[in-house]
Amino acid sequence: MTEAGTALVVSAHSADFVWRAGGAIALHAERGLAVTVICLSYGERGESAKLWRLPGMTLDRVKTDRRKEAERAAQALGAADIQFWDLGDYPLTLTQESLFRLVDVYRAIRPAFVLTHSHQDIYNHDHPATTEFAQHARIVAQAHGHNPGQKVLGAPPVFLFEPHQPEQCDWKPDMLLDITPVWDKKRAAIECMAGQEHLWEYYERVARQRGAQAARNSDKKITYGEGYEAVFPHVVESLA
Amino acid sequence: MTEAGTALVVSAHSADFVWRAGGAIALHAERGLAVTVICLSYGERGESAKLWRLPGMTLDRVKTDRRKEAERAAQALGAADIQFWDLGDYPLTLTQESLFRLVDVYRAIRPAFVLTHSHQDIYNHDHPATTEFAQHARIVAQAHGHNPGQKVLGAPPVFLFEPHQPEQCDWKPDMLLDITPVWDKKRAAIECMAGQEHLWEYYERVARQRGAQAARNSDKKITYGEGYEAVFPHVVESLA
Amino acid sequence: MTEAGTALVVSAHSADFVWRAGGAIALHAERGLAVTVICLSYGERGESAKLWRLPGMTLDRVKTDRRKEAERAAQALGAADIQFWDLGDYPLTLTQESLFRLVDVYRAIRPAFVLTHSHQDIYNHDHPATTEFAQHARIVAQAHGHNPGQKVLGAPPVFLFEPHQPEQCDWKPDMLLDITPVWDKKRAAIECMAGQEHLWEYYERVARQRGAQAARNSDKKITYGEGYEAVFPHVVESLA
Amino acid sequence: MTEAGTALVVSAHSADFVWRAGGAIALHAERGLAVTVICLSYGERGESAKLWRLPGMTLDRVKTDRRKEAERAAQALGAADIQFWDLGDYPLTLTQESLFRLVDVYRAIRPAFVLTHSHQDIYNHDHPATTEFAQHARIVAQAHGHNPGQKVLGAPPVFLFEPHQPEQCDWKPDMLLDITPVWDKKRAAIECMAGQEHLWEYYERVARQRGAQAARNSDKKITYGEGYEAVFPHVVESLA
Amino acid sequence: MTEAGTALVVSAHSADFVWRAGGAIALHAERGLAVTVICLSYGERGESAKLWRLPGMTLDRVKTDRRKEAERAAQALGAADIQFWDLGDYPLTLTQESLFRLVDVYRAIRPAFVLTHSHQDIYNHDHPATTEFAQHARIVAQAHGHNPGQKVLGAPPVFLFEPHQPEQCDWKPDMLLDITPVWDKKRAAIECMAGQEHLWEYYERVARQRGAQAARNSDKKITYGEGYEAVFPHVVESLA
Amino acid sequence: MTEAGTALVVSAHSADFVWRAGGAIALHAERGLAVTVICLSYGERGESAKLWRLPGMTLDRVKTDRRKEAERAAQALGAADIQFWDLGDYPLTLTQESLFRLVDVYRAIRPAFVLTHSHQDIYNHDHPATTEFAQHARIVAQAHGHNPGQKVLGAPPVFLFEPHQPEQCDWKPDMLLDITPVWDKKRAAIECMAGQEHLWEYYERVARQRGAQAARNSDKKITYGEGYEAVFPHVVESLA
């Protein structure tokens, strides 16, 4: 844990953190926050179409390739740690043991904020399951009776990053983060995802649209943005 | 306009700014913001039951009394300016002339933020009309073709303060403002409202509940709070 | 005003009170309540297709025929009073003068409850305008500064009756009223509406479906029902 | 089962029934209803912070202390029966065996109404799980094929009591219950909860706010209230 | 699979497909589509009240009778295939094995569209569980890593059929299907459901109301209809 | 009116129809539909920032320039007719006279479908006012008592095109229209809007995102799309 603090990203599959939160990771890493990324799954079954089209592909090779891509992307973004929990996907299997493991992470790093998926996603079953799981672990981490004697977690805000088709997932951004200063890093991380090249331009356009909206909502000059939806009310000391 | 900037409060009746936004006014005034409060009406018909019960009461006397109370409250809060537009209430009459007058205020003071009523209020017809009016004027103030040559307004955030029965008005606070440091001023302003003494304790309890919620959502020590709902997404440079 | 109390029905067009609230009117009239029905318009332009197909039809004849039908229906239901305000339809024109006239009615009869249209209706512009109008008048009737000295209105509940296509109007019944004992009267009133015979069976089916749902939600034997949506929370002294 | 009937309260943790439904329990108990309270868990891990801060605390001692507090509170409220199912918390573990056990309770007592938690709670994972569980058991209890030959359950209404931060849980009260006559009993029950003394004043303020709102929505004199949200439509024989 | 294509209906209990989707099945079967109906359960515990009232009834006899009824109904509608998975009801037990079995069906028949239950149903626990299950299987069927080498599923639209009390289940029809040409077949199928005769007229009225609404929304002559809610946006080549 | 039919686009300002519905106009024009575009305003005050920055600009010159741009764009799209009603903007003034004028258009052209703005738009006051106006006129056009003897309007569907920031306007596309075949025409029309060049790339990206989403929701090859939200349920004869 650096003096600047830490942040936690809970990503269902090994590429989600790049498309959806790469800008936030790079931005806060530059400012000294130690960002931990947890990939619950490699996305080896559901999000690796290109790899499976290669001859002689096996589940292990898909996982290995996905892991390498994600590690390179995490490095490009300056994440302090990336963990692969290999819990399967389509469906993701989330046990109480994994829940308590995530509780341990919350208590160990004490994140300044948490990023995870939207509450709903009609195109993906694992995404909302991950959000529910990340929220549940946060609540247990706050409980004095879980591993009594350990210091309990405070109340870190949780922000939900953008799903693939936001309106269809009832996700509405109430925060627009200016990621212009770190766009090059996010683009570099995106390009690590060789297996999903068809999404590169899609997510560059997402960043440009959110940037244009951030500019319009603030009267500032912003080119690239990421949208987030807060789960809890913002506690503030000023409105200005 | 002070160097610290300005803020604008658009209040349907002459007491609303006290109950609902008194803490925010005092807090930002202490920090040097020049806060302008506009009372579209004195609330002389709809919110002055106690005065009307006095013998020989007239509309003019009600207005005069309401004005004095509101001026004293504004002073207690440190507001820089309070304006009474005397547009009637129950119903409030909002013309295009008044709309353009509010546009002029927006452009003159260029507020860092705007506070007004909730989008809905099943107990009050003037409150949502005021919100619609304040939003409309903000949009016109941004238009280059309105009084061409004048500097247009940027994009100040608009925050909606708490209605009397929040759940029934579909108002959901996404910001909890710590007003503990200025609670004494808000309580003093509340006590200027002699005509509505039955509400004093009610709004002290509101402040305590929002304070307790702010504490729980932040792990900070907060005793008094005010809730706000943002109309537009927050544009931010950091999530930490 | 009878000892048993009064009720108020605010109906946009002269047939709405029959299809949508005929059961409630008959039921409470039987119990001695004096029910006042106000038809803001005859529905002479928008809801009189059959009459307009007759040769030589004029606006006045349509109004006269619609009035007669509505008076007969009101009689069949046992309503104490039916008023025709003739404010036009498609569009209905609602002035401040009419608003204050409705305020006078509220204060004169002091209804135990108020029935009016749904908040939304994508098939009819006058229906939600009527609801807004009835709600607004109720609020003004509660204001001490309106005709000072008059006794102000209390807080009668407002219930919204069923629109033609409930799901499309975001209307959700939270009350199911058993109208089985007065079904014959409602059917008789429906049959007074000679100009809209195509709706007779439609609204009998509505009554049967709401009756079946009332039975299912209560374990009682109910055949005919009407659905209502409450605007305000129910204040109760018991949950049993 | 008394002649006056019964009621059922399904509470996730052993204190929830006090803060959230204590008034309803006392009120109906006074009227002769036999109220059964089921605490699925003691809340020994998640809601016993104060106890865990004592030196040498063990899980068993926490449970014992929580049980004693809850028993005293139930007695203060006049509940006929309180059951502790000890199913764990953070997370609560709800098996099919427990489901059928709750079905048996439904069929045995045949409650006039059921009280349980809100549908959502972003601060607590066990609360909505309890609601889902109580609703599910109610449905199974209505099925003729479950323990064929037993008398099936009718259709008791289910009312959801107030969560800690209502707006954040999308809970909207559509019923306000006047608990003024039994406030002293509720306050006494609250004071049995020695381990959560920081909540005493919070929930007294909740009761006062709901009381003030009940007064405003009814024109009656009411000081203390509890809010409830109905799951099913109310089936009524009168609107007055 | 016929040249005209296929369709898939996923029905929680063995009668749901008749009441809710019988018209759509008959209509598309007439046009040559091979419609597969999967009944996850016989509804032997929860929806067979009439059978259980017979003396000496057993679970096996209920299942047998329900199966026969459903087979006859499927035949009346012209369904190509009806499968009974016998997974229990109240509650329905949905394992990963059943999930993958449904994935196999999706891939085998490659349906032009899928019909299943509403997202919510406060009267039935198994209905939304079935919807979640059918949606989940569709997503897995699209994944290249599930049974690699098999041809993956495309993106068939999913339409949700009407629950028993639509407004209470937050179901809103955005499609009204004209089933007038096949009404006789649907009515014949309904009459196969001897055990639920009390629902025959209820669902005939539903069909008439949806028909009337379809007529009103289209200016066409339509007598019987079925309502559907689309899960995904419609992809179209024309708006006319 | 061509044999292929007609369509109607009701646009608040003279550029809205290009950004938001240009693809639909071009697509249906190619198929022979006569598309009428009505621009209620030139957007001369609110959406002409670039023109107002030119020296010596006057309201008349802005209008003239905006008109020329819009005419060229309409021509590029193949619209049959474009009308400028010059009703002002910021605010748009919508009288009963204009309402009846639009009713006349509805009855004269009898559109196969109608395109207009979203129900809400927190960034623009005129857009939802236009939607309300277009909906209202459609309802009056259906009334037999309006200009009795004229043939009344049927029930054309109304589709709402995409606002600038869809999630903030609670607009959710339930239709994705493939505009790939006419993209070149839409881009050409966009380039007629010299005064708003900063939006060209923004709306090209919108078209690409909607195209990608249409592809994903249909398994078809689609590059450019437009999203629409239907106001009324779709009445269909087939689900396949």
XYZ file of N, CA and C in Angstrom, chain E residues 96-163:
204
model
N -26.637 -26.761 -13.091
C -25.777 -26.466 -14.245
C -25.984 -27.522 -15.328
N -26.277 -28.735 -14.922
C -26.533 -29.797 -15.907
C -27.751 -29.436 -16.772
N -28.816 -28.964 -16.140
C -29.996 -28.556 -16.912
C -29.675 -27.353 -17.785
N -28.846 -26.461 -17.266
C -28.458 -25.284 -18.049
C -27.791 -25.716 -19.348
N -26.852 -26.644 -19.236
C -26.130 -27.075 -20.434
C -27.052 -27.873 -21.359
N -28.030 -28.555 -20.784
C -29.013 -29.272 -21.620
C -29.808 -28.263 -22.463
N -30.156 -27.159 -21.857
C -30.895 -26.145 -22.609
C -29.993 -25.471 -23.650
N -28.724 -25.306 -23.308
C -27.762 -24.796 -24.290
C -27.749 -25.707 -25.520
N -27.750 -27.011 -25.277
C -27.766 -27.966 -26.395
C -29.005 -27.774 -27.268
N -30.146 -27.554 -26.644
C -31.372 -27.333 -27.413
C -31.238 -26.067 -28.274
N -30.772 -24.996 -27.664
C -30.586 -23.748 -28.422
C -29.731 -23.993 -29.673
N -28.623 -24.691 -29.466
C -27.702 -24.906 -30.584
C -28.277 -25.877 -31.606
N -29.061 -26.823 -31.119
C -29.617 -27.823 -32.041
C -30.707 -27.218 -32.926
N -31.589 -26.427 -32.329
C -32.712 -25.961 -33.148
C -32.495 -24.557 -33.699
N -31.599 -23.780 -33.107
C -31.312 -22.431 -33.603
C -32.622 -21.662 -33.869
N -33.328 -21.327 -32.808
C -34.664 -20.724 -32.941
C -34.639 -19.322 -33.541
N -35.661 -19.018 -34.322
C -35.850 -17.665 -34.858
C -36.243 -16.692 -33.742
N -36.907 -17.208 -32.735
C -37.207 -16.396 -31.548
C -37.471 -17.330 -30.366
N -37.427 -16.746 -29.178
C -37.592 -17.494 -27.937
C -38.691 -16.819 -27.127
N -39.576 -17.619 -26.551
C -40.624 -17.077 -25.684
C -40.447 -17.633 -24.277
N -40.558 -16.755 -23.300
C -40.492 -17.235 -21.917
C -41.212 -16.243 -20.999
N -41.058 -16.410 -19.685
C -41.830 -15.654 -18.686
C -41.332 -14.218 -18.509
N -42.073 -13.481 -17.701
C -41.695 -12.108 -17.369
C -40.503 -12.097 -16.406
N -39.826 -10.948 -16.356
C -38.667 -10.835 -15.458
C -39.071 -10.967 -13.994
N -40.252 -10.457 -13.661
C -40.695 -10.498 -12.277
C -42.070 -11.154 -12.193
N -42.340 -11.764 -11.046
C -43.682 -12.281 -10.792
C -43.834 -12.442 -9.291
N -44.556 -11.526 -8.661
C -44.668 -11.596 -7.199
C -45.588 -12.724 -6.750
N -46.250 -13.373 -7.672
C -47.151 -14.474 -7.329
C -46.528 -15.842 -7.570
N -45.330 -15.872 -8.128
C -44.771 -17.153 -8.531
C -43.252 -17.056 -8.538
N -42.626 -17.920 -7.816
C -41.169 -17.879 -7.701
C -40.499 -18.540 -8.896
N -41.138 -19.540 -9.470
C -40.521 -20.310 -10.551
C -40.496 -19.552 -11.874
N -41.450 -18.662 -12.092
C -41.508 -17.967 -13.385
C -40.264 -17.119 -13.644
N -39.917 -16.185 -12.750
C -38.702 -15.424 -13.048
C -37.435 -16.279 -13.022
N -37.441 -17.351 -12.225
C -36.274 -18.241 -12.242
C -36.113 -18.873 -13.628
N -37.229 -19.188 -14.259
C -37.195 -19.766 -15.605
C -36.659 -18.752 -16.619
N -37.077 -17.518 -16.508
C -36.614 -16.485 -17.432
C -35.108 -16.299 -17.335
N -34.642 -16.187 -16.100
C -33.207 -16.061 -15.839
C -32.447 -17.254 -16.434
N -33.022 -18.424 -16.284
C -32.410 -19.663 -16.768
C -32.362 -19.678 -18.304
N -33.461 -19.302 -18.928
C -33.517 -19.310 -20.396
C -32.560 -18.266 -20.977
N -32.461 -17.126 -20.317
C -31.542 -16.079 -20.766
C -30.095 -16.525 -20.593
N -29.832 -17.156 -19.469
C -28.476 -17.600 -19.179
C -28.030 -18.646 -20.213
N -28.905 -19.588 -20.498
C -28.555 -20.634 -21.464
C -28.305 -20.034 -22.854
N -29.076 -19.042 -23.202
C -28.876 -18.369 -24.505
C -27.480 -17.766 -24.584
N -27.032 -17.170 -23.491
C -25.708 -16.540 -23.475
C -24.607 -17.594 -23.592
N -24.752 -18.682 -22.862
C -23.743 -19.745 -22.939
C -23.721 -20.345 -24.351
N -24.899 -20.461 -24.951
C -24.971 -21.035 -26.311
C -24.251 -20.166 -27.335
N -24.020 -18.907 -26.998
C -23.311 -18.003 -27.906
C -21.793 -18.059 -27.723
N -21.336 -18.784 -26.700
C -19.914 -18.748 -26.340
C -19.111 -19.788 -27.119
N -18.078 -19.326 -27.783
C -17.239 -20.232 -28.574
C -16.535 -21.282 -27.726
N -16.285 -20.969 -26.472
C -15.549 -21.903 -25.621
C -16.410 -22.983 -24.987
N -17.708 -22.936 -25.196
C -18.584 -24.011 -24.707
C -18.712 -25.054 -25.808
N -18.243 -26.269 -25.525
C -18.173 -27.301 -26.567
C -17.524 -26.748 -27.835
N -16.261 -26.394 -27.739
C -15.581 -25.774 -28.886
C -15.714 -26.643 -30.133
N -15.883 -25.983 -31.245
C -16.049 -26.735 -32.481
C -17.509 -26.751 -32.923
N -18.424 -26.802 -31.968
C -19.856 -26.670 -32.315
C -20.121 -25.288 -32.870
N -21.112 -25.203 -33.739
C -21.502 -23.899 -34.253
C -22.227 -23.124 -33.140
N -21.787 -21.928 -32.875
C -22.420 -21.173 -31.776
C -23.752 -20.583 -32.236
N -24.547 -20.230 -31.233
C -25.842 -19.608 -31.498
C -25.653 -18.160 -31.949
N -26.592 -17.682 -32.801
C -26.602 -16.268 -33.193
C -27.200 -15.425 -32.082
N -28.129 -14.539 -32.438
C -28.708 -13.650 -31.419
C -30.229 -13.618 -31.558
N -30.891 -14.765 -31.291
C -32.349 -14.779 -31.451
C -33.014 -13.826 -30.461
N -34.026 -13.111 -30.900
C -34.747 -12.255 -29.960
C -35.489 -13.089 -28.917
N -35.662 -12.516 -27.752
C -36.406 -13.167 -26.667
C -37.597 -12.285 -26.335
N -38.766 -12.884 -26.331
C -39.991 -12.145 -26.027
C -40.633 -12.743 -24.777
N -41.045 -11.879 -23.865
C -41.615 -12.330 -22.594
C -43.133 -12.309 -22.661
N -43.744 -13.447 -22.380
C -45.205 -13.491 -22.475
C -45.866 -12.969 -21.206
N -47.164 -12.864 -21.251
C -47.892 -12.119 -20.221
C -48.092 -12.909 -18.933
N -47.725 -12.324 -17.785
C -47.988 -12.984 -16.505
C -49.450 -12.811 -16.109
